[in-house]
Backbone as JSON Lines, residues from 0, in Angstrom:
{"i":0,"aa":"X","n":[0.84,-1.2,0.0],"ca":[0.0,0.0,0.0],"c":[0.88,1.24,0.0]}
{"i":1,"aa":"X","n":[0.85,1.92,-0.79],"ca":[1.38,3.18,-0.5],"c":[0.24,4.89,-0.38]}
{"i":2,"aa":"X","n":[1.02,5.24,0.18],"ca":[-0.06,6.6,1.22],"c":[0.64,8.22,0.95]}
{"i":3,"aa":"X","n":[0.23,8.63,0.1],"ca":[0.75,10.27,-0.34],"c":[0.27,11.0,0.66]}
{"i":4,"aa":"X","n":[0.9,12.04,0.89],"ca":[1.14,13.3,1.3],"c":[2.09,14.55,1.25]}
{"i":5,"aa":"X","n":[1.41,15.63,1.51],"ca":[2.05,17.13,1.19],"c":[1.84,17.76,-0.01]}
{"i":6,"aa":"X","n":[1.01,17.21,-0.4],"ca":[0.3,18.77,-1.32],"c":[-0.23,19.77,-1.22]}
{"i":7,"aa":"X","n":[-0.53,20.43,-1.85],"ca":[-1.12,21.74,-1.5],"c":[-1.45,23.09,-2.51]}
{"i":8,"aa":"X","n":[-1.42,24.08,-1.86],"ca":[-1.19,25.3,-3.05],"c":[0.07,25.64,-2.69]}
{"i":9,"aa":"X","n":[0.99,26.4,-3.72],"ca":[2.28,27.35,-2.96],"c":[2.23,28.4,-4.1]}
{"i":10,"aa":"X","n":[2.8,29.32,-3.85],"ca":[3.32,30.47,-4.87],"c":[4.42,29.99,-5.8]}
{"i":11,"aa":"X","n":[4.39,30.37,-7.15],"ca":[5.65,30.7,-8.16],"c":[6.99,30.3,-7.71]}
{"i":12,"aa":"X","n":[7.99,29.75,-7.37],"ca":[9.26,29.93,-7.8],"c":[9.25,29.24,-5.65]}
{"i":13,"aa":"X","n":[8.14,28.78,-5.28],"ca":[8.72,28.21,-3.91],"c":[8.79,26.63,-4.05]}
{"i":14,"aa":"X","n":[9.32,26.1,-2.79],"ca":[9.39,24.88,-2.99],"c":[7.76,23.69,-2.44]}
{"i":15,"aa":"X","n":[8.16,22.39,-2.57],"ca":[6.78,21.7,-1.66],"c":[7.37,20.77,-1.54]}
{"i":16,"aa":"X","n":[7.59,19.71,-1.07],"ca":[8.22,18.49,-0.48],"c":[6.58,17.58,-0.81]}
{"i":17,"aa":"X","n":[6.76,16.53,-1.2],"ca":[5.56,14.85,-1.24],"c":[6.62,14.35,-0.43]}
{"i":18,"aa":"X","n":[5.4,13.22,0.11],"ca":[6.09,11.94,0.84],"c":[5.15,10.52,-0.13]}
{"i":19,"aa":"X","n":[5.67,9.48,0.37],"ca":[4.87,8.85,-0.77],"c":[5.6,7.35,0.59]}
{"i":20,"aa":"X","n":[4.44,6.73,1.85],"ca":[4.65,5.68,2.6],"c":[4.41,4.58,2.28]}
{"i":21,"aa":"X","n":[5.28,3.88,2.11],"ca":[5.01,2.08,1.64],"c":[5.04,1.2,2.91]}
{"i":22,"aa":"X","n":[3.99,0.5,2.73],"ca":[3.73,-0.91,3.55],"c":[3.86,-2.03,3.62]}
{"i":23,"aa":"X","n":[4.0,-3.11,4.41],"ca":[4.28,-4.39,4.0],"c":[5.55,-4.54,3.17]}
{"i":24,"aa":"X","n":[5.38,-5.22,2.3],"ca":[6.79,-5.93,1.82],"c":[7.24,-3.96,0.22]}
{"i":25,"aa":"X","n":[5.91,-3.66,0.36],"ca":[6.31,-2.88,-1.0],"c":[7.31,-1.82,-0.44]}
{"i":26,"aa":"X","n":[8.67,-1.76,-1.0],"ca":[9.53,-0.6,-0.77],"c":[11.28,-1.44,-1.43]}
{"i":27,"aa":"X","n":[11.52,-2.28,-0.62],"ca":[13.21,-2.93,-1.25],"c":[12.71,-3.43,-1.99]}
{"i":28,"aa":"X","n":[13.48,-3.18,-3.02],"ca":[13.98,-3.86,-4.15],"c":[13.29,-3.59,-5.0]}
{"i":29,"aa":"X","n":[12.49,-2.07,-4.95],"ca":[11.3,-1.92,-5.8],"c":[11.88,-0.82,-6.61]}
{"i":30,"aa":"X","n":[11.1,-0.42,-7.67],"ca":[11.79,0.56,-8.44],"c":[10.67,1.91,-8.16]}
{"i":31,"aa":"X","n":[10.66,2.45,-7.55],"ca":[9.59,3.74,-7.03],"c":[9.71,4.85,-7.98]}
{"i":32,"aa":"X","n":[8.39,5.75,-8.56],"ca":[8.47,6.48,-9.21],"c":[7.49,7.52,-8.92]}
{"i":33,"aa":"X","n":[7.77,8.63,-9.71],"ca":[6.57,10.29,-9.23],"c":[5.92,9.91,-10.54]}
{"i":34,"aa":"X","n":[4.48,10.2,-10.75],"ca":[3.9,11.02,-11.89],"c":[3.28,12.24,-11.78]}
{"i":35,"aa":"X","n":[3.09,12.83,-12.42],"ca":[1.83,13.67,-12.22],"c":[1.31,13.52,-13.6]}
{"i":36,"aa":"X","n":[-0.23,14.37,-13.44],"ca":[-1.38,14.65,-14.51],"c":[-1.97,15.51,-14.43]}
{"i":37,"aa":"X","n":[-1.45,16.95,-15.6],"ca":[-1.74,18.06,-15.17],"c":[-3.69,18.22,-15.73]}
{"i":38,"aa":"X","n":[-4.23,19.15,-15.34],"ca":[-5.85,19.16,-15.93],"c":[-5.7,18.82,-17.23]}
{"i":39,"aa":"X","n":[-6.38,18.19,-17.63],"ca":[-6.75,18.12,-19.04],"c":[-5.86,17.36,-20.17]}
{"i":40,"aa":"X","n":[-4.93,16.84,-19.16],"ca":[-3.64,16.54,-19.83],"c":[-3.48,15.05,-19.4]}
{"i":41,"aa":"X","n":[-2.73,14.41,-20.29],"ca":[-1.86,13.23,-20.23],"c":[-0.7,12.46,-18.66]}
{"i":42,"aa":"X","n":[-0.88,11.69,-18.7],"ca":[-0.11,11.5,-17.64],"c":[1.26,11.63,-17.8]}
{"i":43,"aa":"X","n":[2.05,12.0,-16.89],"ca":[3.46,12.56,-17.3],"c":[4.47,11.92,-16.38]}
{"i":44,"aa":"X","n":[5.62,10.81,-17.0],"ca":[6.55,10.65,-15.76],"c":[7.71,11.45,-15.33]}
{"i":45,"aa":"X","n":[7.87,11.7,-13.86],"ca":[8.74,12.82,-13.59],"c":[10.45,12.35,-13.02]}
{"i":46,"aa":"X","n":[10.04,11.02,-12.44],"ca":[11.4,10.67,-11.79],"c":[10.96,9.05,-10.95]}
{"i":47,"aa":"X","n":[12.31,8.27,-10.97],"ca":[12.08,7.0,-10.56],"c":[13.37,6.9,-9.62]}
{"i":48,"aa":"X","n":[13.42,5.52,-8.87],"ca":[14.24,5.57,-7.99],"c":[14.41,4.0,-7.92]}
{"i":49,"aa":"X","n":[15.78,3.38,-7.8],"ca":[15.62,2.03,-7.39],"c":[16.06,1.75,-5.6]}
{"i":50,"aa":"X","n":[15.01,1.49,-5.24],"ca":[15.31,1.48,-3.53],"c":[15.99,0.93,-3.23]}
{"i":51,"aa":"X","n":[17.02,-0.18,-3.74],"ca":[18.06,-0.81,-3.05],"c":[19.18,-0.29,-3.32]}
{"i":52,"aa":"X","n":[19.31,0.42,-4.41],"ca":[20.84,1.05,-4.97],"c":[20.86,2.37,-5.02]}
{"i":53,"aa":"X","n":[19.53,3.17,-5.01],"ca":[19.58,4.7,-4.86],"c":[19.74,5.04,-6.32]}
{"i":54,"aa":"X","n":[20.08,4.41,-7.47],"ca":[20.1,4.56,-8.71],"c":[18.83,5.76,-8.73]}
{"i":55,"aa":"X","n":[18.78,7.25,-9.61],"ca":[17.99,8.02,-9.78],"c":[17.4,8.3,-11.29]}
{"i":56,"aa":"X","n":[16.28,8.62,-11.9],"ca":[16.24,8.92,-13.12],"c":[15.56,10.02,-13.19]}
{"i":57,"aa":"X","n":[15.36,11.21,-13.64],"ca":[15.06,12.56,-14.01],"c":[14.25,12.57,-15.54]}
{"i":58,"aa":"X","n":[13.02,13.11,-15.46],"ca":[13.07,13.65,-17.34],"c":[13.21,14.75,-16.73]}
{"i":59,"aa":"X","n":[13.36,15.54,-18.4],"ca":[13.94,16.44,-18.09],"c":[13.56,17.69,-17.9]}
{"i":60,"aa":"X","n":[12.08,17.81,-18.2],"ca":[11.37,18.72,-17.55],"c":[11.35,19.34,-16.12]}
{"i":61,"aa":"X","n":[12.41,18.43,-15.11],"ca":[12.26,18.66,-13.87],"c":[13.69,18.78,-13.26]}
{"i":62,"aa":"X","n":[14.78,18.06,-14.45],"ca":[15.91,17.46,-13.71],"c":[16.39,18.87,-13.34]}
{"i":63,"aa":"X","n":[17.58,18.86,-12.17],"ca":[17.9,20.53,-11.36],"c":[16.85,21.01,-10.99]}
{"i":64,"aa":"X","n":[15.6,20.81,-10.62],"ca":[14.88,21.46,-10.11],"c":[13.34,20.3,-8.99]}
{"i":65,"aa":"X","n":[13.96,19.42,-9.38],"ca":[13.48,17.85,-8.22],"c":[14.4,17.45,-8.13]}
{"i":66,"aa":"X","n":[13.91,16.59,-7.31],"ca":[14.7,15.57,-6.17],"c":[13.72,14.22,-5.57]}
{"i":67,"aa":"X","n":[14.55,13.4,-5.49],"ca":[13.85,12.02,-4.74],"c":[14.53,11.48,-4.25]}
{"i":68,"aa":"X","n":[14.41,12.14,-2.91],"ca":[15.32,11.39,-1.51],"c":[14.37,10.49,-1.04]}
{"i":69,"aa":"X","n":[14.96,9.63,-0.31],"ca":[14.4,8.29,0.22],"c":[14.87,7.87,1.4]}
{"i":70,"aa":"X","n":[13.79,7.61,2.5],"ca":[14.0,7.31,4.19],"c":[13.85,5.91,3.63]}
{"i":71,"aa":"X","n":[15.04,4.69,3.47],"ca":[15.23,3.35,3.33],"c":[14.14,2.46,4.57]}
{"i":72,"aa":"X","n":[15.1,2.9,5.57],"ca":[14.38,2.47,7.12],"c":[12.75,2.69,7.56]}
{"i":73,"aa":"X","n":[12.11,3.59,6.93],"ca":[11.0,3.77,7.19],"c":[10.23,3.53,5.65]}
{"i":74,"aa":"X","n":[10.98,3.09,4.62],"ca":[10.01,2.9,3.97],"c":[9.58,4.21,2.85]}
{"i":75,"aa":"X","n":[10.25,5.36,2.86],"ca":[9.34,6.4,2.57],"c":[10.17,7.0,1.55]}
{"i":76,"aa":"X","n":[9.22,7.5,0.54],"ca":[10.24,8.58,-0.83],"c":[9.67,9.8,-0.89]}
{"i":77,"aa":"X","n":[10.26,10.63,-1.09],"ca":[10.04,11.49,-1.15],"c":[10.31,12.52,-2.62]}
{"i":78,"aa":"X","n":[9.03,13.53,-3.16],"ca":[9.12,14.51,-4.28],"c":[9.87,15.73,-3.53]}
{"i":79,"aa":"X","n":[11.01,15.81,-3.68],"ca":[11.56,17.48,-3.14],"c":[11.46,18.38,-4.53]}
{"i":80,"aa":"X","n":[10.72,19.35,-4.37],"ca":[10.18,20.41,-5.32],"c":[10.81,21.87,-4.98]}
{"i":81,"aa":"X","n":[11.73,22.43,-5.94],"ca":[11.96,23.43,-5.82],"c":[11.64,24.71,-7.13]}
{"i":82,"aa":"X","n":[11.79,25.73,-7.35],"ca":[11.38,26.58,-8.15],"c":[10.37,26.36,-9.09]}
{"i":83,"aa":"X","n":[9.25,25.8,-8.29],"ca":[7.52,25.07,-8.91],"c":[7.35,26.81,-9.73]}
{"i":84,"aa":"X","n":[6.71,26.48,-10.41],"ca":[6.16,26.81,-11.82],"c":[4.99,26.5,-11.96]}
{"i":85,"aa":"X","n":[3.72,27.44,-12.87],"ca":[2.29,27.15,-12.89],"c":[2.01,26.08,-13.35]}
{"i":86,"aa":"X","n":[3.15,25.85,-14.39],"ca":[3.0,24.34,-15.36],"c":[3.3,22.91,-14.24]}
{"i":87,"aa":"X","n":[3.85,23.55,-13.17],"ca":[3.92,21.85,-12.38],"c":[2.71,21.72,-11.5]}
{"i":88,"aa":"X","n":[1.58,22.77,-12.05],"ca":[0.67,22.12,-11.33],"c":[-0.45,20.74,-11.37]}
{"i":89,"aa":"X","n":[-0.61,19.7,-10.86],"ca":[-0.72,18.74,-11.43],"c":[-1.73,17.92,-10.06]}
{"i":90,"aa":"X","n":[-1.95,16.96,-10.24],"ca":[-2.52,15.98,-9.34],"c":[-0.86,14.79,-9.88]}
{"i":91,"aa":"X","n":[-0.05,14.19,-8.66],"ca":[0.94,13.68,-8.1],"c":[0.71,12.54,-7.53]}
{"i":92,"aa":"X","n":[1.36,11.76,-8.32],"ca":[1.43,10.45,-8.11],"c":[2.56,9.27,-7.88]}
{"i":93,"aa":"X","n":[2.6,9.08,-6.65],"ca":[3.57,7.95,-6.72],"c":[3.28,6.11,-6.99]}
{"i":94,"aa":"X","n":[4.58,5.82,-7.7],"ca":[3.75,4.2,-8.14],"c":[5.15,3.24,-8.05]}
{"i":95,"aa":"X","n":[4.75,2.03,-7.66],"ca":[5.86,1.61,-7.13],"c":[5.9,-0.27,-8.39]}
{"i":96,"aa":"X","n":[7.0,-0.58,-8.65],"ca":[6.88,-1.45,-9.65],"c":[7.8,-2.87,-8.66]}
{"i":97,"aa":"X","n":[7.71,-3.62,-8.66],"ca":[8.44,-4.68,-7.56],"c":[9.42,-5.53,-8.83]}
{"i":98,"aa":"X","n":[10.73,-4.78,-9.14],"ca":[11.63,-5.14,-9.87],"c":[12.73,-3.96,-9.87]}
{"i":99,"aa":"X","n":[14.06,-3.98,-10.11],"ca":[14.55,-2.61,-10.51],"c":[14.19,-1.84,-11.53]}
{"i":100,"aa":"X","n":[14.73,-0.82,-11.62],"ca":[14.4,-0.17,-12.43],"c":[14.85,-0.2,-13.88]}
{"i":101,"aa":"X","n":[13.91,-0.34,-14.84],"ca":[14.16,-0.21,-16.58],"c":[14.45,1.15,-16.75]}
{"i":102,"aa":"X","n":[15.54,1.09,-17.38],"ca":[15.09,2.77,-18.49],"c":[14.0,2.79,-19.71]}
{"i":103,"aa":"X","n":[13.89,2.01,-20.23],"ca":[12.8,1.35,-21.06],"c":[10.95,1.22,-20.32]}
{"i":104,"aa":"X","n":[11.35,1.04,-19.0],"ca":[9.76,1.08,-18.82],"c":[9.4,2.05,-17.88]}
{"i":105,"aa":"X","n":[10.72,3.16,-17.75],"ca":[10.69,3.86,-16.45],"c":[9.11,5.04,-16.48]}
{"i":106,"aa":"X","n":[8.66,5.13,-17.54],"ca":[7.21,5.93,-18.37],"c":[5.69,5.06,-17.86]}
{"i":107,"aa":"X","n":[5.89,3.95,-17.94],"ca":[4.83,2.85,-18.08],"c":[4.36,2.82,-16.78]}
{"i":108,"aa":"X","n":[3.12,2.52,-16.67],"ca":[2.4,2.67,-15.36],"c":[3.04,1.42,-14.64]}
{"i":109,"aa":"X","n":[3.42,1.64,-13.68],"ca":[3.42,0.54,-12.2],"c":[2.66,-0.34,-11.6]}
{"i":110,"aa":"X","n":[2.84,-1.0,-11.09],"ca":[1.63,-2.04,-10.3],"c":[1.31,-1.7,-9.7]}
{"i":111,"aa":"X","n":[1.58,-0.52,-8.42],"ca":[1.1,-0.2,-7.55],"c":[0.89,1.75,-7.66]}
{"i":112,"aa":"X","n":[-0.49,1.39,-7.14],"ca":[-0.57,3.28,-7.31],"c":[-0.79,3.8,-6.11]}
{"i":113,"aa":"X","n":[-0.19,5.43,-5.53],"ca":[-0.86,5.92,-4.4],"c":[-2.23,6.49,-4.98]}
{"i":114,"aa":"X","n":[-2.84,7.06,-4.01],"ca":[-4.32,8.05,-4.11],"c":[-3.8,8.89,-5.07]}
{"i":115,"aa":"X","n":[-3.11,10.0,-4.87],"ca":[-2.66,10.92,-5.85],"c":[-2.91,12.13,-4.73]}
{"i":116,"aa":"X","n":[-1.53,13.28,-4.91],"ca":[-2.15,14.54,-4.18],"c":[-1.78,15.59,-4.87]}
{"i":117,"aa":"X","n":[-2.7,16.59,-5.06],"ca":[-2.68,17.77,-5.84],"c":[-2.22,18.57,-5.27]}
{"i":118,"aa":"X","n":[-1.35,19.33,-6.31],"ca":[0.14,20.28,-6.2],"c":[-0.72,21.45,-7.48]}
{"i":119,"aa":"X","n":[-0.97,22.57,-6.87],"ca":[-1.38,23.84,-7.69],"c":[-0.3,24.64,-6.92]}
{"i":120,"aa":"X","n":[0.49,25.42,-8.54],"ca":[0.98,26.27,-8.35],"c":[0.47,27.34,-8.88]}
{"i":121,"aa":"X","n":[0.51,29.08,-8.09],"ca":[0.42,29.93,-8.62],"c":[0.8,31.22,-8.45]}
């Protein structure tokens, strides 16, 4: 099961931190990833993570300006968001795949989805 939090509204050019909590067995050895889906729009992948090696992947719409740090011990990843933009406003999604990570499927939906939490910037 995984459990989002920290969305919200913020202003232009501040930051917002997600958390994204995994349960049970889902977290090692999994390949964890952000999406978002802005209104009206397509689903978009932003960044993946392989939890046992810390291996990171960025597109590049975000890379220098996210981050996905990860509490190993508790299970937890985290979206670090800095100089948000109107365009990153989105409904946020973390999804977790129980394999490492592909560069090839790092786009493709996951097996596991959180709720989703909405991030408006303005």
């Amino acid at each position: 099961q995984l459990v989002e939090s920290g969305g919200g509204s913020v202003q232009a050019g501040g930051p917002l931190r997600l958390s994204c909590a995994a349960s049970g067995d889902t977290y090692k050895r999994y390949c964890m990833g952000w999406f978002r889906q802005p209104p009206g729009k397509e689903r978009e992948w932003i960044a993946s993570i392989y939890s046992d090696d810390g291996s990171t992947y960025y597109a590049d719409s975000v890379e220098g300006r996210f981050t996905i740090p990860q509490d190993n011990a508790n299970n937890i990843l985290y979206l670090q968001m800095y100089s948000l933009k109107p365009e990153d406003t989105a409904m946020y999604y973390c999804e977790a795949e129980p394999s490492p990570c592909v560069v090839a499927g790092l786009k493709s939906r996951y097996k596991y989805r959180a709720q989703g939490t909405q991030v408006t910037v303005s």
